[in-house]
Short mmCIF file of C-alpha atoms and ligand atoms in Angstrom, two decimals:
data_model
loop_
_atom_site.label_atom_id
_atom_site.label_comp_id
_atom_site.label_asym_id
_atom_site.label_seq_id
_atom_site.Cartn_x
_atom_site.Cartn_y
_atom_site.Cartn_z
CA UNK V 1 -157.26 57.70 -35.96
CA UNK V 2 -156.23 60.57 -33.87
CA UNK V 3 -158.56 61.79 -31.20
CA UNK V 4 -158.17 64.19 -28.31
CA UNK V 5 -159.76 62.10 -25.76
CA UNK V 6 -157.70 58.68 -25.72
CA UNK V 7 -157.03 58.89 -21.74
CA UNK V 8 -160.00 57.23 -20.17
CA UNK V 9 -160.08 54.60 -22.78
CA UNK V 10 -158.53 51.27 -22.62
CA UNK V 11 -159.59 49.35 -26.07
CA UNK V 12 -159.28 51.39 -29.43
CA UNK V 13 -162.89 52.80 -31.01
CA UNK V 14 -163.99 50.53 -33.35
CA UNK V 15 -163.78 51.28 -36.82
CA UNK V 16 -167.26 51.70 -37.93
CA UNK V 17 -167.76 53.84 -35.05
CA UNK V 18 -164.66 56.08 -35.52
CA UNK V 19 -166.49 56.88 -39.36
CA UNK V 20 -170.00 57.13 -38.05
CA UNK V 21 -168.81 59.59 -35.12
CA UNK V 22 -166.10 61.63 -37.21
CA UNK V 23 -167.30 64.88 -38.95
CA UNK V 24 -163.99 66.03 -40.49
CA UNK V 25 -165.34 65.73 -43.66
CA UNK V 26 -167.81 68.61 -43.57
CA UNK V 27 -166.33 70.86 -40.41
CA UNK V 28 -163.50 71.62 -42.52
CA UNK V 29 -165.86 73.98 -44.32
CA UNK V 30 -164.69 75.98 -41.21
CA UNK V 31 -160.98 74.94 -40.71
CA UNK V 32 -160.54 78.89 -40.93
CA UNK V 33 -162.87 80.00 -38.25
CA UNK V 34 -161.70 77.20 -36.08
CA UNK V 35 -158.43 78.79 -36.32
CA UNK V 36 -159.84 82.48 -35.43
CA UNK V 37 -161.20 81.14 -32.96
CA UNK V 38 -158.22 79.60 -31.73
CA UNK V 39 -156.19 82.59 -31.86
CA UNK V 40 -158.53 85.28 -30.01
CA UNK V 41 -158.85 82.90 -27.41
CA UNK V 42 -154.92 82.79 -26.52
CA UNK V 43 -155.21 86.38 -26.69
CA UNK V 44 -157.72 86.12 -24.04
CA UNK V 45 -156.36 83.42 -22.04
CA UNK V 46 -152.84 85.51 -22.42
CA UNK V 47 -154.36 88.89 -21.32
CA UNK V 48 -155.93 87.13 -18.25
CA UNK V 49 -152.50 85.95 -17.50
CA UNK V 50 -153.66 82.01 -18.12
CA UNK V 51 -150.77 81.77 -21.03
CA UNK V 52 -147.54 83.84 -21.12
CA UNK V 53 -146.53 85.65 -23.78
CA UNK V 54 -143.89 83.71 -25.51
CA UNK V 55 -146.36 81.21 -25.48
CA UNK V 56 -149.07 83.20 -27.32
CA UNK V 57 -146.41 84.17 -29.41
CA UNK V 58 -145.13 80.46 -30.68
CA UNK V 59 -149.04 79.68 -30.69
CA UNK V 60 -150.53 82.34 -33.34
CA UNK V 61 -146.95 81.79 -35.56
CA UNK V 62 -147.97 78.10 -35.14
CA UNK V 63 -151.89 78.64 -36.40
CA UNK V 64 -150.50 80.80 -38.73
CA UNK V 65 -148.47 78.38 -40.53
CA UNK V 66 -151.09 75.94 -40.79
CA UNK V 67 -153.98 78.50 -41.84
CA UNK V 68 -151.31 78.94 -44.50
CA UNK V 69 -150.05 75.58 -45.59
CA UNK V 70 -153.61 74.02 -45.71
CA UNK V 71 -154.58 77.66 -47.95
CA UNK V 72 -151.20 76.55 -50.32
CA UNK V 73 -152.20 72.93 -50.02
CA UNK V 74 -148.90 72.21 -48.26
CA UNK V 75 -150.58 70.65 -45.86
CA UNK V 76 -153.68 68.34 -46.75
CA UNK V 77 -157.25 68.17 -44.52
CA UNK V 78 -157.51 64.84 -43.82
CA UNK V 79 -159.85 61.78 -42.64
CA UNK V 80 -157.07 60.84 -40.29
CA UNK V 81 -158.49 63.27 -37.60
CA UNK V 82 -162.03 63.15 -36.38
CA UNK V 83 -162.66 66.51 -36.49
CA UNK V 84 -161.46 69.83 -37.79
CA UNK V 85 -160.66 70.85 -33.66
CA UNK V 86 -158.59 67.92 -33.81
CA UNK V 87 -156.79 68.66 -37.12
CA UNK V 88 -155.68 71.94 -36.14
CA UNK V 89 -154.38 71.11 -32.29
CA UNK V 90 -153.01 67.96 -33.73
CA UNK V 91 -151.14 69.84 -35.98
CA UNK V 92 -150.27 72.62 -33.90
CA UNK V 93 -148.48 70.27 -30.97
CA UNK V 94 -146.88 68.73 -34.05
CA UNK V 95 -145.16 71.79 -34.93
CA UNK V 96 -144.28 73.93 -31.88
CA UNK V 97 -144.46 71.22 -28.97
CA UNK V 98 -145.53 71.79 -25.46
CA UNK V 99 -147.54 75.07 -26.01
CA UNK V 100 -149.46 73.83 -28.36
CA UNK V 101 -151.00 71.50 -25.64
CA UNK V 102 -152.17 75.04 -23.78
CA UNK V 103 -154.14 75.99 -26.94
CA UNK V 104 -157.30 74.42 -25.21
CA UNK V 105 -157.11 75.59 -21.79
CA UNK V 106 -160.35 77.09 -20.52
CA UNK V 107 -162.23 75.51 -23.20
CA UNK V 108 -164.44 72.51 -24.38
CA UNK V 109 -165.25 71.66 -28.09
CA UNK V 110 -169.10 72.12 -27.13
CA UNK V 111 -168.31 75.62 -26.65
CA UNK V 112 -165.66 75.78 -29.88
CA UNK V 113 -168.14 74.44 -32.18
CA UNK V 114 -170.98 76.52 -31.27
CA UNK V 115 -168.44 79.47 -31.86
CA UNK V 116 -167.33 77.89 -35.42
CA UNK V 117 -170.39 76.90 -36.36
CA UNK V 118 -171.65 81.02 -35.24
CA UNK V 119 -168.56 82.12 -37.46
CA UNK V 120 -169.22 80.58 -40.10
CA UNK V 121 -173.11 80.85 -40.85
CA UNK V 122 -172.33 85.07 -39.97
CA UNK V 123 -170.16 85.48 -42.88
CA UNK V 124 -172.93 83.58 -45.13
CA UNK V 125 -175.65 85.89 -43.59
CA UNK V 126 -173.73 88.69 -44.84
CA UNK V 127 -172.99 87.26 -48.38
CA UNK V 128 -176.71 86.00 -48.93
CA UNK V 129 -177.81 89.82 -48.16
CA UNK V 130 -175.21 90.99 -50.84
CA UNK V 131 -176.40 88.90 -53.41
CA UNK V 132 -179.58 89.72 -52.87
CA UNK V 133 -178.94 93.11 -52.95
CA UNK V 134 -177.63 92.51 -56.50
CA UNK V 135 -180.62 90.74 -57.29
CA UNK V 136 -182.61 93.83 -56.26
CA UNK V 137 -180.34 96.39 -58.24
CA UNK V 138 -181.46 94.46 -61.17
CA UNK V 139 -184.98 94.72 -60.32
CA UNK V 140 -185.06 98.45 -59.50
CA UNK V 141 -183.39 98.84 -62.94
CA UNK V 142 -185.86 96.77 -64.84
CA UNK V 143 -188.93 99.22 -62.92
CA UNK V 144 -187.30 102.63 -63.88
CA UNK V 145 -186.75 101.12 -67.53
CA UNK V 146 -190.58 99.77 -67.80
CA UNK V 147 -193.04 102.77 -65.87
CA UNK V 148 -195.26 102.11 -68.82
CA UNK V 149 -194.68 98.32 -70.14
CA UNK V 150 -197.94 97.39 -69.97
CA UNK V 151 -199.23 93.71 -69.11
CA UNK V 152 -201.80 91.60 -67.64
CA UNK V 153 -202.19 91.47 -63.87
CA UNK V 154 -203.22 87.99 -63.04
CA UNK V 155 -205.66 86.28 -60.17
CA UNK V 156 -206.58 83.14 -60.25
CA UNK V 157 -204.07 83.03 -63.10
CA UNK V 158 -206.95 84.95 -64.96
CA UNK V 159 -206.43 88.10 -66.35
CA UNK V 160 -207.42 90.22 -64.09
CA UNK V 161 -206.51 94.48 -63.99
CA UNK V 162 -203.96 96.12 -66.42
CA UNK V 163 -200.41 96.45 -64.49
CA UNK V 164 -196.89 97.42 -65.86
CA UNK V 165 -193.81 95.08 -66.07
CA UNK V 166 -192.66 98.19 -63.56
CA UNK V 167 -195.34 97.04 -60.83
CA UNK V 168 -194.93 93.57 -61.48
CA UNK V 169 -190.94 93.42 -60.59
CA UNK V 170 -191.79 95.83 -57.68
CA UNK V 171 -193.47 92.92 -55.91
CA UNK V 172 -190.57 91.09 -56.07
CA UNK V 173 -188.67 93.89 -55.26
CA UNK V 174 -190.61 93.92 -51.77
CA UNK V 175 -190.23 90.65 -51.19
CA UNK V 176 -186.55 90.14 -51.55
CA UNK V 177 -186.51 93.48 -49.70
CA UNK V 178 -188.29 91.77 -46.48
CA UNK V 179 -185.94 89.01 -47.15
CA UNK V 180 -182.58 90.87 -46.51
CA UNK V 181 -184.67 92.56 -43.73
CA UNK V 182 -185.07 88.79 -42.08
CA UNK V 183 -180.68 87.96 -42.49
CA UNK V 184 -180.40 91.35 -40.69
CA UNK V 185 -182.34 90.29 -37.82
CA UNK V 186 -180.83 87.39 -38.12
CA UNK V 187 -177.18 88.83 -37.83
CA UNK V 188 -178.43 90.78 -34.97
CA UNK V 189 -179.62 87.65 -32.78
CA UNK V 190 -176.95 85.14 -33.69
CA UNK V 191 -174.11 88.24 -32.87
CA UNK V 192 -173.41 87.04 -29.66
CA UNK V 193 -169.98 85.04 -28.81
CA UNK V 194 -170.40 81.34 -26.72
CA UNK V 195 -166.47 81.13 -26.59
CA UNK V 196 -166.10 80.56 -22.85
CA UNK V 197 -169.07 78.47 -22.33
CA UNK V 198 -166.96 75.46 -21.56
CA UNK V 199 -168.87 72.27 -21.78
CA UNK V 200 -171.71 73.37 -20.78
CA UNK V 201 -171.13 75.20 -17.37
CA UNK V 202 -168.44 77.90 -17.75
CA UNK V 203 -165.03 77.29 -16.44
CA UNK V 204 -162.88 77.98 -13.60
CA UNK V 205 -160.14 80.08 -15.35
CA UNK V 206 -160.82 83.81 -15.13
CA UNK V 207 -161.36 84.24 -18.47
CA UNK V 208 -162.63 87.54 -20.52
CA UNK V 209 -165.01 86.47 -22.38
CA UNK V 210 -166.33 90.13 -23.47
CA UNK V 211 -162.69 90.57 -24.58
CA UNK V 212 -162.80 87.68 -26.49
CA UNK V 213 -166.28 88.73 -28.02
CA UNK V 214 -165.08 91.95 -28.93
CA UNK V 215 -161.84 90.35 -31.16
CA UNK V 216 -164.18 88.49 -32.46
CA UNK V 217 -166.73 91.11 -33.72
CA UNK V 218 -169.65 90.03 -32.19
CA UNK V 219 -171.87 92.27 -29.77
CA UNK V 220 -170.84 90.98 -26.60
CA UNK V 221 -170.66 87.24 -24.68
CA UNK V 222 -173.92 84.90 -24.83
CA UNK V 223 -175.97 84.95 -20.98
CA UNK V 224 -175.90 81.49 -20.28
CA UNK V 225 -173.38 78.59 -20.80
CA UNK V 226 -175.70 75.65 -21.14
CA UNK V 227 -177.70 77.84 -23.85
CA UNK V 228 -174.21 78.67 -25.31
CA UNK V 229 -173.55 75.36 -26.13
CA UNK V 230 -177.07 73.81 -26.70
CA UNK V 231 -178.71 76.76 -29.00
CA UNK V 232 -178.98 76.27 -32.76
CA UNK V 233 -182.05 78.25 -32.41
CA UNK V 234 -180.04 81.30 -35.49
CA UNK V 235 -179.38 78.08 -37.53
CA UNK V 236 -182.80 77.37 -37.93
CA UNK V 237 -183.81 80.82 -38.21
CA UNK V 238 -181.80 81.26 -41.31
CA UNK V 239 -182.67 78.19 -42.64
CA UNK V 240 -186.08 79.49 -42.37
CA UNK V 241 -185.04 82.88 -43.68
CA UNK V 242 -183.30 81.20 -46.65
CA UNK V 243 -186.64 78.75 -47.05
CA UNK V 244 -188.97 82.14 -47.33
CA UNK V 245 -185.93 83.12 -50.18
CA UNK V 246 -186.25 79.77 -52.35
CA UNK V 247 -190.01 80.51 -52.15
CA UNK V 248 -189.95 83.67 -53.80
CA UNK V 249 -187.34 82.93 -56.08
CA UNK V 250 -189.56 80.01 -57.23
CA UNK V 251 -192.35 81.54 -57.64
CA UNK V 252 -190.78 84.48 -59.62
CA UNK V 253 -189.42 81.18 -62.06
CA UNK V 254 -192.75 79.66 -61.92
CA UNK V 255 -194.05 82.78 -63.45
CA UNK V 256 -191.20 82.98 -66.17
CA UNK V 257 -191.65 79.48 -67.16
CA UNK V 258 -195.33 80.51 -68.08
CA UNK V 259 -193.98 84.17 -69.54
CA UNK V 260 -191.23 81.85 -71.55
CA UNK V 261 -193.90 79.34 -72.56
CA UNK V 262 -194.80 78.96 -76.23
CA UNK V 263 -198.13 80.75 -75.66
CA UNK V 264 -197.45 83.47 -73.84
CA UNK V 265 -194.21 84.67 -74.73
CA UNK V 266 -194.09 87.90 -72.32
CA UNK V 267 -190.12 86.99 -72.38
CA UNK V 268 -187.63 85.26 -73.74
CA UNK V 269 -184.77 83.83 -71.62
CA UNK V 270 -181.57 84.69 -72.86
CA UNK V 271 -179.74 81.38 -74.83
CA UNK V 272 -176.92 81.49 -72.09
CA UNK V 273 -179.60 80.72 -69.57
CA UNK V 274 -181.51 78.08 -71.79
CA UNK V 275 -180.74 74.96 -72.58
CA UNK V 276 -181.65 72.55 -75.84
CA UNK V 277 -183.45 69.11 -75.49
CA UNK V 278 -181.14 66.09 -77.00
CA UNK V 279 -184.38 65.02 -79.10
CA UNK V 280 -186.11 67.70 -80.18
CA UNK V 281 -184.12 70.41 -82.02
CA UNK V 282 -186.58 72.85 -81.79
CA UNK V 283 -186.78 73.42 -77.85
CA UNK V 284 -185.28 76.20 -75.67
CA UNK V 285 -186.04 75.27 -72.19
CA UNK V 286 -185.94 77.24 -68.88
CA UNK V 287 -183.69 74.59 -67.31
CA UNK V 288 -182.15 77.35 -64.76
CA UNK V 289 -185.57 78.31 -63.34
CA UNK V 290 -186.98 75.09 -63.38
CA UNK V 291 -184.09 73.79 -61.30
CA UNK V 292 -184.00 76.83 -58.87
CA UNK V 293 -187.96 76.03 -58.36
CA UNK V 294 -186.64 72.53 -58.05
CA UNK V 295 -183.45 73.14 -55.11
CA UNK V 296 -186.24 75.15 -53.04
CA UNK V 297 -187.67 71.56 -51.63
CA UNK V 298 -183.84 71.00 -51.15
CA UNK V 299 -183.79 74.07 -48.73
CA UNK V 300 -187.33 73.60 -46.75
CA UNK V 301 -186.05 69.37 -46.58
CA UNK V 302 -183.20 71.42 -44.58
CA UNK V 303 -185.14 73.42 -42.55
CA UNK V 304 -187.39 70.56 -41.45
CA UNK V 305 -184.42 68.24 -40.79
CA UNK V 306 -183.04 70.49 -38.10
CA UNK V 307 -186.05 71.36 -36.53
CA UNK V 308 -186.93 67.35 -35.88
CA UNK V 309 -183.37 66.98 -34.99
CA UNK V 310 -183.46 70.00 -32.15
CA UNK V 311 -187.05 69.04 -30.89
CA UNK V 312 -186.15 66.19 -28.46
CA UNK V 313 -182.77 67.13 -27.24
CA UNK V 314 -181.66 67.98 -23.48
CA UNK V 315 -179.76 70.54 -22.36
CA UNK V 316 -176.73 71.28 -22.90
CA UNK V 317 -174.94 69.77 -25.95
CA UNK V 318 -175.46 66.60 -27.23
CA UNK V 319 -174.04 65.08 -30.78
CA UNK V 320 -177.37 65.01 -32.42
CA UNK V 321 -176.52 68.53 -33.04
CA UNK V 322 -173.17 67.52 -35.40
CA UNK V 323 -176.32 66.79 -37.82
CA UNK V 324 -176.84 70.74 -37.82
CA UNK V 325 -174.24 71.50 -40.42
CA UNK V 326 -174.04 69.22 -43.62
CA UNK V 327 -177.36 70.11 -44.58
CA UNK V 328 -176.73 74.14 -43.30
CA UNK V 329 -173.95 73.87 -45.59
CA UNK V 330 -175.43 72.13 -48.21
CA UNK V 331 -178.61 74.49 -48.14
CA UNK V 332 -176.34 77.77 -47.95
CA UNK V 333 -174.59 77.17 -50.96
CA UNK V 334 -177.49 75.99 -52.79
CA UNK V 335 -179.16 79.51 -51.81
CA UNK V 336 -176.33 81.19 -53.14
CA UNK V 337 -176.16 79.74 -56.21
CA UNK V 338 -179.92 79.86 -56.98
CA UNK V 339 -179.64 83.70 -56.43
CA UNK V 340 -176.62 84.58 -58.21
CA UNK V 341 -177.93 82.30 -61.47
CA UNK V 342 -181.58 83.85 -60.68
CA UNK V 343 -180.52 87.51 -60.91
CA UNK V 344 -178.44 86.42 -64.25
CA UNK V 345 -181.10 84.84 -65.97
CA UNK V 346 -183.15 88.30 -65.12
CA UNK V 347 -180.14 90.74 -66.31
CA UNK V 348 -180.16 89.59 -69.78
CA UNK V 349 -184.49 88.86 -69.88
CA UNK V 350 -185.84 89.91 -72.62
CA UNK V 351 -189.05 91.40 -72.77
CA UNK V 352 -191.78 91.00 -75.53
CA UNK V 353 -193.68 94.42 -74.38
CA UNK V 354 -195.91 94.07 -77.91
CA UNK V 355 -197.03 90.81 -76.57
CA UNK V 356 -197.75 92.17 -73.15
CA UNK V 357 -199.56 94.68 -74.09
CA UNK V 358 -201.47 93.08 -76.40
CA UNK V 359 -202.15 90.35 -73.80
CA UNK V 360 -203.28 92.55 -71.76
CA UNK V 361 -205.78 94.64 -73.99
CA UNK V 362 -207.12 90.99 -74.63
CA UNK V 363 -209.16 89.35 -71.93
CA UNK V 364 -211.23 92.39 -70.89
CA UNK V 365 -208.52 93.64 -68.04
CA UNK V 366 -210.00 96.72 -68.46
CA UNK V 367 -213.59 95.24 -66.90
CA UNK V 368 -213.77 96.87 -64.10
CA UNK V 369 -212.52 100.58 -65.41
CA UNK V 370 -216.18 99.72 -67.83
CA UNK V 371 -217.95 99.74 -64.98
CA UNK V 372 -216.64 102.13 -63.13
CA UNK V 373 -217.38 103.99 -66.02
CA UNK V 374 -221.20 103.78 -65.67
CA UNK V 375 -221.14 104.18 -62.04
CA UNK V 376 -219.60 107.65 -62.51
CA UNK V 377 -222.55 108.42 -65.25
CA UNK V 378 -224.84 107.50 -62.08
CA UNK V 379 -225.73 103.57 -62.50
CA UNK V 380 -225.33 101.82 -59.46
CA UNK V 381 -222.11 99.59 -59.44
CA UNK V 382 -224.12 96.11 -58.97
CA UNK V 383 -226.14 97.07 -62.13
CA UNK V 384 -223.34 98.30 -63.59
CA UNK V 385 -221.06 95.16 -62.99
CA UNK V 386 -224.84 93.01 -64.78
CA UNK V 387 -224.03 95.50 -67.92
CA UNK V 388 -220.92 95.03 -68.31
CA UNK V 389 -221.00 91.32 -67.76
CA UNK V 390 -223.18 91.36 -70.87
CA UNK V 391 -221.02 93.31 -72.89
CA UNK V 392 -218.29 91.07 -72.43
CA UNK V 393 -220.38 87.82 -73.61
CA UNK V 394 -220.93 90.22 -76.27
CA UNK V 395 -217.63 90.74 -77.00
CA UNK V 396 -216.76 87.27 -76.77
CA UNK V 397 -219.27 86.10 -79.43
CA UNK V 398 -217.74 88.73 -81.78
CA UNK V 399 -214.37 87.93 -80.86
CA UNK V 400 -213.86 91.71 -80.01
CA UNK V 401 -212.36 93.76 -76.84
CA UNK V 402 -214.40 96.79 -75.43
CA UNK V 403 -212.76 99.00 -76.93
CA UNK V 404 -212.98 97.63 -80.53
CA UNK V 405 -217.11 97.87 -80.55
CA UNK V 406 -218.44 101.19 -82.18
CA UNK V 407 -220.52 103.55 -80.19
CA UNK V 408 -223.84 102.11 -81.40
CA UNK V 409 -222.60 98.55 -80.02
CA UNK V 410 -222.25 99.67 -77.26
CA UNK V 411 -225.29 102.37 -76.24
CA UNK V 412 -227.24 99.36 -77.39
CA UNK V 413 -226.04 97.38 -74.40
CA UNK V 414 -226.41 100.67 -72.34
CA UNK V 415 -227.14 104.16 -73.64
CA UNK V 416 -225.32 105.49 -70.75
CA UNK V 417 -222.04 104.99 -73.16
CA UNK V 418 -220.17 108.17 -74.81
CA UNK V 419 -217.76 108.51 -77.01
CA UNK V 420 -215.18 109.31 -74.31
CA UNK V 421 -215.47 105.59 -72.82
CA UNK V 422 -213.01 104.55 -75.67
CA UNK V 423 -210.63 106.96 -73.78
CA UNK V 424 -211.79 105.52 -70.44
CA UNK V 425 -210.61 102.27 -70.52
CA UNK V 426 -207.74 102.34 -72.64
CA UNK V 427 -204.64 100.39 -71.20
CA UNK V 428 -203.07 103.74 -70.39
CA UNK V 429 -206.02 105.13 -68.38
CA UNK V 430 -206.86 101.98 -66.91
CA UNK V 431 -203.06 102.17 -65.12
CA UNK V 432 -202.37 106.00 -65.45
CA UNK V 433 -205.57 106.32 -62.41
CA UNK V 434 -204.18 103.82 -60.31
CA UNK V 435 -202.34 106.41 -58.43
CA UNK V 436 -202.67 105.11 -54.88
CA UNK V 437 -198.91 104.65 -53.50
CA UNK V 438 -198.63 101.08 -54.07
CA UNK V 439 -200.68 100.90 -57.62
CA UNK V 440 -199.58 100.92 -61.10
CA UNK V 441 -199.96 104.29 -61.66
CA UNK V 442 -196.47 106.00 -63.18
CA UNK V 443 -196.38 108.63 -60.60
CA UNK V 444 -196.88 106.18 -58.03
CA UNK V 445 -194.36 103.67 -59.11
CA UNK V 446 -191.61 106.87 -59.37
CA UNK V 447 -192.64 107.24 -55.65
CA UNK V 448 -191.80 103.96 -54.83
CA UNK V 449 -188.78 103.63 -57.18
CA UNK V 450 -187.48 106.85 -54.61
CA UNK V 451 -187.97 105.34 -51.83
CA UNK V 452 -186.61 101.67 -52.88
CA UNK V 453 -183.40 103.50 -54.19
CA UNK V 454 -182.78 105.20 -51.08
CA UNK V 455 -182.89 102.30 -48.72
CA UNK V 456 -180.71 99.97 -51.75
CA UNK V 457 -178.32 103.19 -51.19
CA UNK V 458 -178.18 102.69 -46.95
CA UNK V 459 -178.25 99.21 -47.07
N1 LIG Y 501 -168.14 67.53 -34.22
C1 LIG Y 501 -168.83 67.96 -33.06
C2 LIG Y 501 -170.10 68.70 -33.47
O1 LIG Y 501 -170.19 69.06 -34.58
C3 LIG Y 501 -167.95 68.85 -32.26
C4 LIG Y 501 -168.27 68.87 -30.81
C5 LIG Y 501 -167.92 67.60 -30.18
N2 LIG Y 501 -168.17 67.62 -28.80
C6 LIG Y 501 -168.32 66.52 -28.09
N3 LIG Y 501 -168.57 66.64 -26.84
N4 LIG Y 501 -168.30 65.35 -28.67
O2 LIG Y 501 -171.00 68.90 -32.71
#
């Protein structure tokens, strides 16, 4: 058992307590930010004149060779220490003696951890918004590809209003848009460095802790050293931002469980993102999206865990908050992986755009376009709405859409009908005048496929 804080104590920590207490088997997850850490500040405390410079010098060559062995697996993280702080000075006084006991001068492990913790979680922020941004590349590809795939637009899980697959993948595209919009605020928040924070009330060394900020790439110090060391307020914030993330991406698998589902079949999921049942050799099953839909309680458990932990804690740090980062760990990767699997399971998609269409010229989408047909001949649109409420019962006794009833069907439900209402609410009209920026409508959607391209080519 090797702690740093032995002096004050007279009988040795019990065992049980030494396990309960220790989190060296998650920190590790950032052994290599602690050591980043660890170096900037000895630049710090070195430029201040706090540290000389041959000692700097044997400390960095000392991280160095640690960051390195542990990379090789020369040297082995292990349950010996109680934390990953602890690892990496125990090591370091191990190898170069005496300075290595200066390495935490000016510091406590409140403020180290916060800084770790701060290190670590940035770096995810910035490889969540990547993969998203693969996930969107994807989707902007799909929209360009499908201007006129036409399908059902569903409320109510009713078919609704003809849409294209173009429209439908564009309201995912805004959402995972908004998403990467959230990690960027996010990123700009959390950018702020708590090195320097001490415990909880600053120290006594004249310490730069801008300088220290600035090694470290962040925007500047944080304002206050009890905040510093007590705020997991960007922790929760992401988990939040990565909750909102699980909730699109399992809705979007919701849907192509239905689209995949013997009767629709909009799509077929490609075999390498399918799996077989061990019973019944006929089934191809959306495992992947299921279990994305699945890991998205997983994320919000995560989200709500934190929050409870947080809510009853005084300033500055207490060790509730070691409970922050299995399940921010656990959460991020799960994230990650969803996406990454997510946006391959949508690359290789395929797309039954017969059985769209023909979905959606079934089931009356075109409803409304009827009776916006009469209102333009001059019949009020609640009368109009009555009519065409009758035609469909009509239609549904003779197992017929609108447009499959002749002329004389159809002027004998109301002799306001031409023949140009076949043209009227065919699929392609029905979409082609939605031409609002934001509708269906081709033109529109090349709009919007401009503008979505630009910002995918600035962000
Ligand atoms: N493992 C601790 C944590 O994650 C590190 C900070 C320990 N500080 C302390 N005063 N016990 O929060």
């Amino acid at each position: 058992m090797a702690q740093l804080w032995g002096g004050r104590f007279t009988k040795e920590t019990d065992k049980l307590v030494y396990n309960f207490n220790a989190s060296i088997s998650f920190d590790q997850k950032f052994f290599v930010q602690d050591v980043q850490g660890s170096m900037a500040h000895v630049k710090m405390l070195t430029k201040q004149g706090i540290l000389t410079n041959d000692e700097m010098t044997q400390i960095l060559s000392g991280l160095e060779s640690i960051l390195k062995d542990v990379q090789e697996g020369t040297l082995e993280i292990t349950d010996e220490y109680e934390d990953i702080h602890s690892f990496v000075e125990a090591n370091l006084i191990e190898r170069i003696g005496d300075a290595g006991k200066k390495l935490h001068t000016g510091r406590s492990r409140n403020d180290q951890v916060a800084l770790d913790m701060k290190l670590y979680t940035r770096e995810e922020v910035t490889q969540i918004n990547e993969l998203l941004k693969e996930l969107l590349e994807v989707l902007i590809h799909i929209m360009e590809e499908n201007l006129e795939t036409y399908m059902p637009g569903f409320t109510h899980l009713q078919k609704a209003q003809p849409i294209t697959l173009a429209h439908h993948m564009g309201a995912y595209f805004e959402m995972f848009k908004r998403d990467r919009q959230r990690l960027d605020d996010i990123y700009e928040r959390m950018n702020y460095c708590p090195l320097g924070s001490g415990a909880l009330a600053g120290t006594t060394y004249p310490l730069d802790r801008a300088y220290t900020a600035e090694l470290l790439d962040f925007n500047g110090p944080t304002l206050n050293s009890m905040d510093s060391v007590a705020d997991r307020d960007y922790v929760i914030e992401l988990l939040s931002a990565m909750s909102t993330i699980m909730m699109h991406l399992s809705r979007f698998c919701e849907e192509i469980i239905i689209w995949n589902s013997n009767e629709y079949r909009f799509v077929e999921i490609d075999d390498a993102y399918s799996t077989g049942s061990s019973i019944m050799p006929q089934k191809k099953n959306p495992d992947i999206a299921e279990l994305v839909r699945g890991k998205t309680g997983r994320v919000y458990g995560a989200l709500i865990s934190i929050l409870t932990t947080m809510k009853g804690i005084p300033l500055a740090y207490n060790k509730d908050m070691q409970e922050d980062k299995e399940l921010t760990f656990d959460a991020i990767d799960t994230v990650k992986g969803c996406i990454a699997l997510f946006t391959g399971m949508l690359r290789t998609l395929k797309f039954n755009d017969d059985v769209m269409k023909t979905s959606a010229m079934r089931g009356f989408t075109n409803a409304t376009d009827a009776a916006d047909y009469l209102v333009n001949h001059g019949v009020p649109f609640r009368d109009a709405h009555g009519i065409i409420g009758r035609l469909v019962l009509y239609c549904i006794e003779k197992n017929k859409a609108i447009d499959e009833l002749s002329l004389e069907e159809l002027q004998e439900i109301s002799p306001v009908f031409e023949q140009d209402i076949f043209e009227a609410v065919s699929l392609e009209t029905c979409v082609n005048k939605r031409m609002t920026i934001g509708a269906p409508g081709p033109d529109a959607m090349k709009e919007v496929i401009r503008i979505n391209k630009e910002y995918l080519s600035l962000s």
